[in-house]
XYZ file of C-alpha atoms in Angstrom:
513
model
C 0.000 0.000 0.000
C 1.378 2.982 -0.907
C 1.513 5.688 2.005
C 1.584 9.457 2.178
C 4.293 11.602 2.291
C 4.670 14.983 5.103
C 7.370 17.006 3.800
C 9.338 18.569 6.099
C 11.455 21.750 6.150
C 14.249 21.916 3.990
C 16.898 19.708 4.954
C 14.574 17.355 6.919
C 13.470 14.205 5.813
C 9.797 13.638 4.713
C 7.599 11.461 7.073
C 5.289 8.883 6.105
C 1.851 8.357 7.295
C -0.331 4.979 6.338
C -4.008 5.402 6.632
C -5.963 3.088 8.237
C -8.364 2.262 5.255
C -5.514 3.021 2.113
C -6.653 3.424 -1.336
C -4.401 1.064 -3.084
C -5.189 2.345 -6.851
C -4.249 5.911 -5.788
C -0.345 7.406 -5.663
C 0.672 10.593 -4.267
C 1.060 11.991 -6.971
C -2.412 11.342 -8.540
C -4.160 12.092 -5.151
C -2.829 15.182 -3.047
C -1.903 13.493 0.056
C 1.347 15.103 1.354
C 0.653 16.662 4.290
C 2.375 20.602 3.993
C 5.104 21.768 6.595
C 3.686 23.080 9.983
C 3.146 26.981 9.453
C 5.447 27.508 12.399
C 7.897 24.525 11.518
C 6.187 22.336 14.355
C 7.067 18.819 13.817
C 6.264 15.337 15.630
C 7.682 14.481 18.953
C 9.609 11.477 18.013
C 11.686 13.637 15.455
C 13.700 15.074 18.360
C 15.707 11.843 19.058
C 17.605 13.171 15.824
C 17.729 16.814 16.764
C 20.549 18.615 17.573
C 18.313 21.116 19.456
C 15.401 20.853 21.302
C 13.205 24.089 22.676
C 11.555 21.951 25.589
C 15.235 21.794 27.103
C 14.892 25.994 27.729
C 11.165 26.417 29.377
C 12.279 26.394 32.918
C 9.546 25.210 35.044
C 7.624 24.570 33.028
C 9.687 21.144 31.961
C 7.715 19.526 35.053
C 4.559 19.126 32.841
C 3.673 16.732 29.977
C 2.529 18.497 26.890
C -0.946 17.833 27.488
C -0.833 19.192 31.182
C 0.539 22.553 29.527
C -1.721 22.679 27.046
C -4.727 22.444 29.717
C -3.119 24.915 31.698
C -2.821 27.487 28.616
C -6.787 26.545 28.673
C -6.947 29.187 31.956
C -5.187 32.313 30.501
C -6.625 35.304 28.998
C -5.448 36.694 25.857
C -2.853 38.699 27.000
C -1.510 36.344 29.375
C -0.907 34.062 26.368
C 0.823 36.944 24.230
C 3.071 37.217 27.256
C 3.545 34.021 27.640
C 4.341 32.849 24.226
C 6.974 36.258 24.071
C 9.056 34.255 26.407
C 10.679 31.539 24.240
C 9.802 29.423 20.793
C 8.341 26.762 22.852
C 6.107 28.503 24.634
C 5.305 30.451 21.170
C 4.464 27.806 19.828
C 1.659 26.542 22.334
C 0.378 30.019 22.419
C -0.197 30.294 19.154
C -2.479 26.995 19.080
C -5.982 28.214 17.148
C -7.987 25.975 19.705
C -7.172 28.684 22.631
C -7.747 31.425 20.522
C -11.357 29.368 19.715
C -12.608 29.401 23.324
C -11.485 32.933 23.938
C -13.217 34.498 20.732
C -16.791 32.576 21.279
C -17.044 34.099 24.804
C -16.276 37.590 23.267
C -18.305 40.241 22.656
C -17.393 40.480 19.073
C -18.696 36.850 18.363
C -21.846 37.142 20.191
C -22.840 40.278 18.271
C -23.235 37.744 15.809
C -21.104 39.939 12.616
C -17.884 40.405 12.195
C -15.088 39.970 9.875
C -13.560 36.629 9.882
C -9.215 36.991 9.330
C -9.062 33.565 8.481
C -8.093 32.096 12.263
C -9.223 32.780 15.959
C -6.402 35.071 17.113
C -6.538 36.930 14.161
C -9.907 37.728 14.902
C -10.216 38.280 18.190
C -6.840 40.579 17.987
C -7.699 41.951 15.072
C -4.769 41.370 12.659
C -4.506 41.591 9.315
C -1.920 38.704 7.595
C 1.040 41.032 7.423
C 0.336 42.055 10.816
C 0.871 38.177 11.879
C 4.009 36.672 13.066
C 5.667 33.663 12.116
C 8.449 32.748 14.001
C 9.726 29.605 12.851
C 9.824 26.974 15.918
C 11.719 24.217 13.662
C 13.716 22.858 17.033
C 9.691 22.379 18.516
C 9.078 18.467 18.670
C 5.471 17.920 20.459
C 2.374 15.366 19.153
C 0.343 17.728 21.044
C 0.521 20.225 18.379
C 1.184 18.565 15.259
C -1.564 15.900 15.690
C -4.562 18.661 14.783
C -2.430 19.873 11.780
C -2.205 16.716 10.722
C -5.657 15.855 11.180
C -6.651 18.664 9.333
C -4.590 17.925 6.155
C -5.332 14.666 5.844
C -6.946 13.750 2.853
C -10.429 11.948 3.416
C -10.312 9.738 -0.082
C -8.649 6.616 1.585
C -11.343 6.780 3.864
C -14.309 7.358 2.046
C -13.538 5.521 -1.124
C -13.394 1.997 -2.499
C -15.901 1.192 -0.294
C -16.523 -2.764 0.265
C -19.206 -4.130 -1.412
C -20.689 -6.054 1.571
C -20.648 -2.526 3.750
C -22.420 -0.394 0.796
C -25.619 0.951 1.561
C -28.278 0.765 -0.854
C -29.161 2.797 -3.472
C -32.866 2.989 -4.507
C -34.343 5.142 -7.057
C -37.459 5.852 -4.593
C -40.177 3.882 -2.061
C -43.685 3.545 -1.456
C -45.023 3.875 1.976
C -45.687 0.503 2.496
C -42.374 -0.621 0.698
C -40.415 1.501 3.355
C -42.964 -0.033 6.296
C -42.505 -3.374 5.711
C -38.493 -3.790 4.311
C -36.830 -0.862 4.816
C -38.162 0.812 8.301
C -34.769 -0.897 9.911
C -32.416 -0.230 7.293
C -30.539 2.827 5.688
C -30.173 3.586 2.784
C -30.047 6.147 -0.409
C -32.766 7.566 -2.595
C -31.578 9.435 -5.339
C -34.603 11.020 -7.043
C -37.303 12.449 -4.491
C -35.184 15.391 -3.449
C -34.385 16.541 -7.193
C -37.845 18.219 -7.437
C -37.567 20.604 -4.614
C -37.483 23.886 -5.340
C -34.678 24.472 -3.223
C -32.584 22.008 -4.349
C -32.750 23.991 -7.544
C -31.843 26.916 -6.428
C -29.756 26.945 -2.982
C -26.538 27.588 -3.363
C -24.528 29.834 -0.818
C -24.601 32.526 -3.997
C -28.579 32.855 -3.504
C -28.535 32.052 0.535
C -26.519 35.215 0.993
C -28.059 36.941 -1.406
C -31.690 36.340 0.695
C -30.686 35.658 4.287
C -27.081 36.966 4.444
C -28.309 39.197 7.317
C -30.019 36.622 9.493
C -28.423 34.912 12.269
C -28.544 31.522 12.674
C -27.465 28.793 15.462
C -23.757 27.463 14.319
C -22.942 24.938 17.782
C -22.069 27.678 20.650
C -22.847 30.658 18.720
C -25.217 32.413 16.878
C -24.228 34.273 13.718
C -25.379 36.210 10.748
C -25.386 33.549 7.637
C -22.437 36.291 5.455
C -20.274 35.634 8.778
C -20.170 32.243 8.955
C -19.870 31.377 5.279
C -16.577 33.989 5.409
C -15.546 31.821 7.824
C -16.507 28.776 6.313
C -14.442 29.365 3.161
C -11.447 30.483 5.135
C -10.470 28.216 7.892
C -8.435 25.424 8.887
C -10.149 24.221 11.713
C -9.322 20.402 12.899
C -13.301 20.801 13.577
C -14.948 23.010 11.870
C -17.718 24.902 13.301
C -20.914 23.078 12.353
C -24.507 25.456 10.973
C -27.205 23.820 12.293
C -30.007 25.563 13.030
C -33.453 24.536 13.679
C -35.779 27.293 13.530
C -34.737 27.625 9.778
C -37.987 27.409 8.491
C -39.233 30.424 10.360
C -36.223 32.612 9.944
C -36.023 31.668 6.079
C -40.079 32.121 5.422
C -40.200 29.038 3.930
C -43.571 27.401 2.617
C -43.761 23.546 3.987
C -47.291 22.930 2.348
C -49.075 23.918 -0.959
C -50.692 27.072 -0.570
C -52.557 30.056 -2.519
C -51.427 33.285 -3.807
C -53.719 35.788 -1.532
C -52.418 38.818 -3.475
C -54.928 38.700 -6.072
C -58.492 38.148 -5.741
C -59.897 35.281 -6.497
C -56.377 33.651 -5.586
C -54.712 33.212 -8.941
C -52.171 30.298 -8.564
C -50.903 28.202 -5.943
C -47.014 28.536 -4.725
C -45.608 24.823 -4.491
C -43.714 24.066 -0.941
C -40.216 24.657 -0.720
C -39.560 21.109 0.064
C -41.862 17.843 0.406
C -40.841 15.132 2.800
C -40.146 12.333 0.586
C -43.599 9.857 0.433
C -42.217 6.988 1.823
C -41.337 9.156 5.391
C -44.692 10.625 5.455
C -46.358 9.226 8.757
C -44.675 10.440 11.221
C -47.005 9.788 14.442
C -45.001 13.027 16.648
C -47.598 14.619 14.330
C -49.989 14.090 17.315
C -48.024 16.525 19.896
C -49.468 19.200 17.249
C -47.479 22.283 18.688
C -45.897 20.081 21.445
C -43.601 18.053 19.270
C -40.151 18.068 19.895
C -37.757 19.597 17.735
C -37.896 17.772 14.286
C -36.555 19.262 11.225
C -32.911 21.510 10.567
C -30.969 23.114 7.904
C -27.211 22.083 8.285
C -24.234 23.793 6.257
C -20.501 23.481 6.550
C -17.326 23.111 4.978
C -15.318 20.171 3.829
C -14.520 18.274 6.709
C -17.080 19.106 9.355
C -19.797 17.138 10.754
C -20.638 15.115 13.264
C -18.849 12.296 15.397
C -20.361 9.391 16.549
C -23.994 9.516 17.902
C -27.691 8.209 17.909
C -30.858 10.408 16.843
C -32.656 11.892 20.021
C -35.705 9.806 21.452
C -35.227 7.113 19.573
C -36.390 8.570 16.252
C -35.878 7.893 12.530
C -34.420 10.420 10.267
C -34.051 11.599 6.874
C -30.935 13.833 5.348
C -31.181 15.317 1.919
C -28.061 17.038 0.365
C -28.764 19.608 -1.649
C -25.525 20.980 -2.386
C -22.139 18.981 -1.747
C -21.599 15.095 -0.184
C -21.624 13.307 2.478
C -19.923 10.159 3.722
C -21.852 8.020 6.542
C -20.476 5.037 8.157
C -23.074 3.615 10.340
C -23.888 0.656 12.660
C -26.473 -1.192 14.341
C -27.190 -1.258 17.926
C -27.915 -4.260 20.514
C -27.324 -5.008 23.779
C -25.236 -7.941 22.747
C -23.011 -5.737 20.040
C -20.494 -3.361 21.417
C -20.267 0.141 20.303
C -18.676 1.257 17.549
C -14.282 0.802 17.509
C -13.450 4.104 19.150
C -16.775 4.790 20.820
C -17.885 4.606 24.786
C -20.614 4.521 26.203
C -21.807 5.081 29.967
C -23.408 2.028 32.285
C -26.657 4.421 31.900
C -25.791 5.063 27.566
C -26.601 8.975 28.409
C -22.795 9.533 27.956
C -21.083 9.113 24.419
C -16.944 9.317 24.322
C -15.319 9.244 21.324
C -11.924 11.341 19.336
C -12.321 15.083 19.890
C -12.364 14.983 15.968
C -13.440 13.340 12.854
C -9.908 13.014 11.384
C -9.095 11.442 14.744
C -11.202 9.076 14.611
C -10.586 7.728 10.566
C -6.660 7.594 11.635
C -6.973 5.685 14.542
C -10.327 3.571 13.881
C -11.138 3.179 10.634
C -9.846 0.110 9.151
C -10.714 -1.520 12.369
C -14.806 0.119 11.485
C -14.946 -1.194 8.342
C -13.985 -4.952 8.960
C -16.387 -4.916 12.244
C -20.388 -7.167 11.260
C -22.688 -4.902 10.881
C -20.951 -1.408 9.353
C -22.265 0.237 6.248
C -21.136 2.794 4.729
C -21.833 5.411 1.817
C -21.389 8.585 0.014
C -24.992 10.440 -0.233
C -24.566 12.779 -2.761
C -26.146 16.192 -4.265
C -29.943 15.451 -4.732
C -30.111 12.219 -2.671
C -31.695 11.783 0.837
C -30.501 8.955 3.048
C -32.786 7.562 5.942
C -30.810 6.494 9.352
C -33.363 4.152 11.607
C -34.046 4.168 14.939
C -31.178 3.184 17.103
C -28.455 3.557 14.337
C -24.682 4.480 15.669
C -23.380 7.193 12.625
C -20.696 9.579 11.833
C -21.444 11.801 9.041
C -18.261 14.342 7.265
C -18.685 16.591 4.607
C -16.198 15.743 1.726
C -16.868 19.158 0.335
C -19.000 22.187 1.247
C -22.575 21.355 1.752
C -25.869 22.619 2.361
C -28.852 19.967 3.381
C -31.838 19.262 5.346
C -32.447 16.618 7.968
C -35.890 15.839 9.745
C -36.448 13.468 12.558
C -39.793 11.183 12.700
C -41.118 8.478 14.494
C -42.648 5.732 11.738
C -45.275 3.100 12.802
C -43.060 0.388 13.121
C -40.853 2.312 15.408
C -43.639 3.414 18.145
C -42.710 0.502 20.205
C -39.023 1.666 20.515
C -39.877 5.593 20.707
C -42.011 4.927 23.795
C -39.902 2.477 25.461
C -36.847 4.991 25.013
C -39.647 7.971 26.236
C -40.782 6.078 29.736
C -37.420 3.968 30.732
C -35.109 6.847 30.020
C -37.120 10.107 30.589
C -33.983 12.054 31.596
C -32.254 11.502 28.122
C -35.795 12.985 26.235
C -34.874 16.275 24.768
C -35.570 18.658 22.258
C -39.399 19.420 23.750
C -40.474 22.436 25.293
C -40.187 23.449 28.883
C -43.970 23.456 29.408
C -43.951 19.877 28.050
C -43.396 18.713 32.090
C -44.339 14.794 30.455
C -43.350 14.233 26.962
C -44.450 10.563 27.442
C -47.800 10.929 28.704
C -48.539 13.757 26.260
C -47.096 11.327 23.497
C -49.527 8.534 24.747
C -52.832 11.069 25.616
C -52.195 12.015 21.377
C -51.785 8.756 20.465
C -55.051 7.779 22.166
C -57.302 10.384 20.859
C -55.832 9.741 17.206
C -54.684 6.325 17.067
C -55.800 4.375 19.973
C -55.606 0.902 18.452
C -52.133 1.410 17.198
C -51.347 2.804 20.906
C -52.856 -0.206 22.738
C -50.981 -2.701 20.248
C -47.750 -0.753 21.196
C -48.302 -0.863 24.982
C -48.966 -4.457 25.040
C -45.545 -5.449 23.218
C -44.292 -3.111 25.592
C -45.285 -4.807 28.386
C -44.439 -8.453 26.752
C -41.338 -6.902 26.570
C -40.833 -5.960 29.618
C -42.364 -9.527 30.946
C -39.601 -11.330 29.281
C -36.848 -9.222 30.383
C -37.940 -9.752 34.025
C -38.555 -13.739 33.044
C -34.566 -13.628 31.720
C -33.408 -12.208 35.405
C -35.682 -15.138 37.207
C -34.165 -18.055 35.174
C -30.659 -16.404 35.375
C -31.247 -15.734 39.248
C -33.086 -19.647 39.958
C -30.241 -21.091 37.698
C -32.570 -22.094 35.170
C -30.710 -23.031 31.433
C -31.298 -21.295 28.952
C -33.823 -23.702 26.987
C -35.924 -24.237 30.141
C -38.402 -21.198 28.945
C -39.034 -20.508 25.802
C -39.627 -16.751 24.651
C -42.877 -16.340 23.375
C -43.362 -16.869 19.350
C -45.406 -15.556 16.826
C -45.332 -13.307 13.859
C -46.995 -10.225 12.518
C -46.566 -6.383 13.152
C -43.656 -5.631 15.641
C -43.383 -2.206 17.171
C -39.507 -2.250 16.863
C -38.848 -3.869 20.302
C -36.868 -7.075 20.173
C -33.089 -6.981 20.899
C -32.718 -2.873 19.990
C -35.113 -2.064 23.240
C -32.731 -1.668 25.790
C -30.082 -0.131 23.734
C -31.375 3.642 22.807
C -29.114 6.641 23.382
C -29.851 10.400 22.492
């Protein structure tokens, strides 16, 4: 397998790095993967048992503490602590200057929660206000520390050996389109890709980031921690180099955008003249969606999500136990995903709390495809796929996923709860009430308003779901008594029979937000 090269200053030797999930067809030179020099000449730690010099050796005191010890205590310093600081010697420079630091100091300042501002291309820049030829670069070349190279390195890595030549036996389907009932009874507990619903949207025909700034560039809207004006967080979109890149995701975007969700009348004229066509239609086949009964009360269910190449999300489950849908309208997306039981462990890199309310995984993305990824695509059960512009993939109930953009992207993701979920979505709602989120504060009990709806609109659906609830529960609490009387495992059988299932079986236990 051929690896990648990181070049190094002049006179230093290049440094090669083997990704986890290589791309044998590709060669450097056909595929950019040389990771640049360190703006500041930063290289890895094992490099210095060749050196000649070594800044670490002239810190003082501060030669007690492991990088990472340092690098928590930088955490605690204001900004002109850490322009002092790194003043003092290249070392110190050089862990001063990290962009992460700079990060938590700008999103607490005023400047970013006014919401606009102009972006100069990193955090300190920003915050201090310096223009590129105001910036120094002192070159740290004698700097050896893993610390700091291992985000740079994360950040240039290229993504193609890890989203590419995907295995045939982990692809996820591709499908032209579904009926209700062909998505009911196959496809409720599977994902996959459908490549022609979203193509007749009218925003998929015309939302670009040209057109979104043109009509919303003034309006602010929810990007993780902060909240800013859509023309500031493109500039910084298209200008950073962020290990993580700040993620748009925003879920009032409907109401901030004015956007039409259902087929309604021009009222200028009299009689009404024509009728304006929705923005977008949820694709048939996710239609029911029985959190339609909360009316007003439903949790949060639909959001617009932008970025840059390379951000997106680690490792997670949908909240409450939903489905969900994610259309790309502009860019693509890889997913790598995996099923969840109590008998299967987490995905390689992941952990999870006794109680599953806690989710640990790499700080980053990159992280996580150096370290984990050939191990993630050789584990039973992972899929994996590319959905690209006009295609909408559907992620079930319960499904672990990781989703990076492999260019800039604009889509639009909606959470529901299908039929043959209920079973799942109301265990997860009464057994784990403190992970239920996304509902308003007067919503004191989201399961007992989810059931009083369900019983006014669907009672015979509700009392089907309760009972297989209950069954459920009865043959947990049967398991316990055999395992407690020392009964064998073939002593009881489990209760048979076929038919409608409400999504219980082995996923019930195993839902995280």
């Amino acid at each position: 397998m051929k690896s990648s090269a990181i070049s190094g200053d002049s006179g230093d030797p290049a440094m090669e790095v083997h990704p986890s999930g290589g791309v044998e067809s590709l060669s450097i030179e056909e595929s950019p993967h040389a990771i640049p020099p360190h703006p500041l000449g930063v290289k890895p730690a094992g490099n210095q048992y060749t050196a000649t010099s070594i800044a670490r050796n002239f810190i003082g005191s501060f030669r007690t503490f492991p990088d990472e010890i340092l690098a928590l205590f930088l955490e605690y310093l204001d900004s002109y602590k850490l322009r002092y600081l790194g003043a003092t010697c290249k070392f110190l420079y050089a862990f001063c200057r990290s962009d992460d630091l700079w990060k938590a100091l700008f999103i607490e300042s005023p400047l970013s929660k006014s919401g606009s501002f102009t972006w100069l291309g990193t955090w300190r820049s920003t915050l201090l206000n310096l223009r590129p030829e105001q910036t120094s670069q002192i070159q740290c070349n004698n700097v050896f520390s893993d610390v700091l190279y291992r985000p740079f390195l994360c950040t240039h890595t290229s993504l193609l050996p890890y989203t590419t030549n995907i295995p045939a036996s982990n692809a996820i389907p591709r499908l032209s389109n579904l009926t209700p009932s062909e998505f009911s009874s196959q496809w409720s507990d599977k994902p996959f890709i459908l490549t022609e619903p979203v193509r007749s949207w009218p925003i998929y025909k015309t939302w670009n980031t040209t057109t979104l700034l043109q009509q919303y560039g003034d309006v602010k809207f929810r990007a993780e921690a902060v909240d800013w004006t859509l023309s500031t967080y493109i500039s910084y979109m298209n200008n950073s180099s962020d290990e993580s890149p700040l993620y748009l995701f925003d879920r009032s975007f409907v109401q901030k955008m004015n956007l039409n969700t259902t087929t309604t009348s021009n009222t200028n004229t009299n009689p009404p003249s024509y009728t304006i066509p929705p923005s977008y239609t949820i694709p048939t086949c996710f239609g029911e969606d029985l959190f339609a009964v909360l009316g007003a009360s439903r949790p949060d269910d639909k959001w617009l999500i932008l970025g840059p190449s390379r951000s997106g999300s680690t490792y997670h489950k949908d909240p409450n136990a939903t489905s969900a849908w994610n259309a790309v309208l502009k860019g693509s997306k890889y997913w790598i995903m995996f099923p969840s039981t109590p008998s299967s462990a987490p995905p390689p890199g992941v952990y999870v709390s006794s109680d599953q309310s806690e989710v640990t995984s790499p700080l980053s993305i990159a992280e996580w495809l150096l370290g984990f990824h050939s191990e993630a695509r050789k584990t039973p059960g992972c899929v994996e796929g590319v959905c690209r512009e006009g295609e909408v993939l559907h992620v079930p109930s319960g499904w672990w996923h990781l989703v990076v953009n492999l260019e800039a992207s604009i889509a639009v993701t909606q959470n529901f709860v299908p039929r043959a979920h209920l079973g799942r979505v109301l265990a997860f709602m009464r057994d784990k009430s403190e992970q239920v989120s996304g509902f308003k504060r007067e919503v004191v009990d989201p399961y007992g308003t989810f059931v009083e709806g369900l019983r006014r609109e669907y009672p015979e659906l509700l009392e089907g779901a309760l009972e297989e609830l209950e069954r459920a529960r009865e043959g947990r609490k049967r398991k316990w008594d055999d395992v407690v009387n020392g009964k064998g495992d073939g002593e009881d059988g489990a209760a048979g029979g076929g038919g409608f299932s409400f999504g219980f079986g082995d996923d019930s236990d195993a839902e995280v937000p």
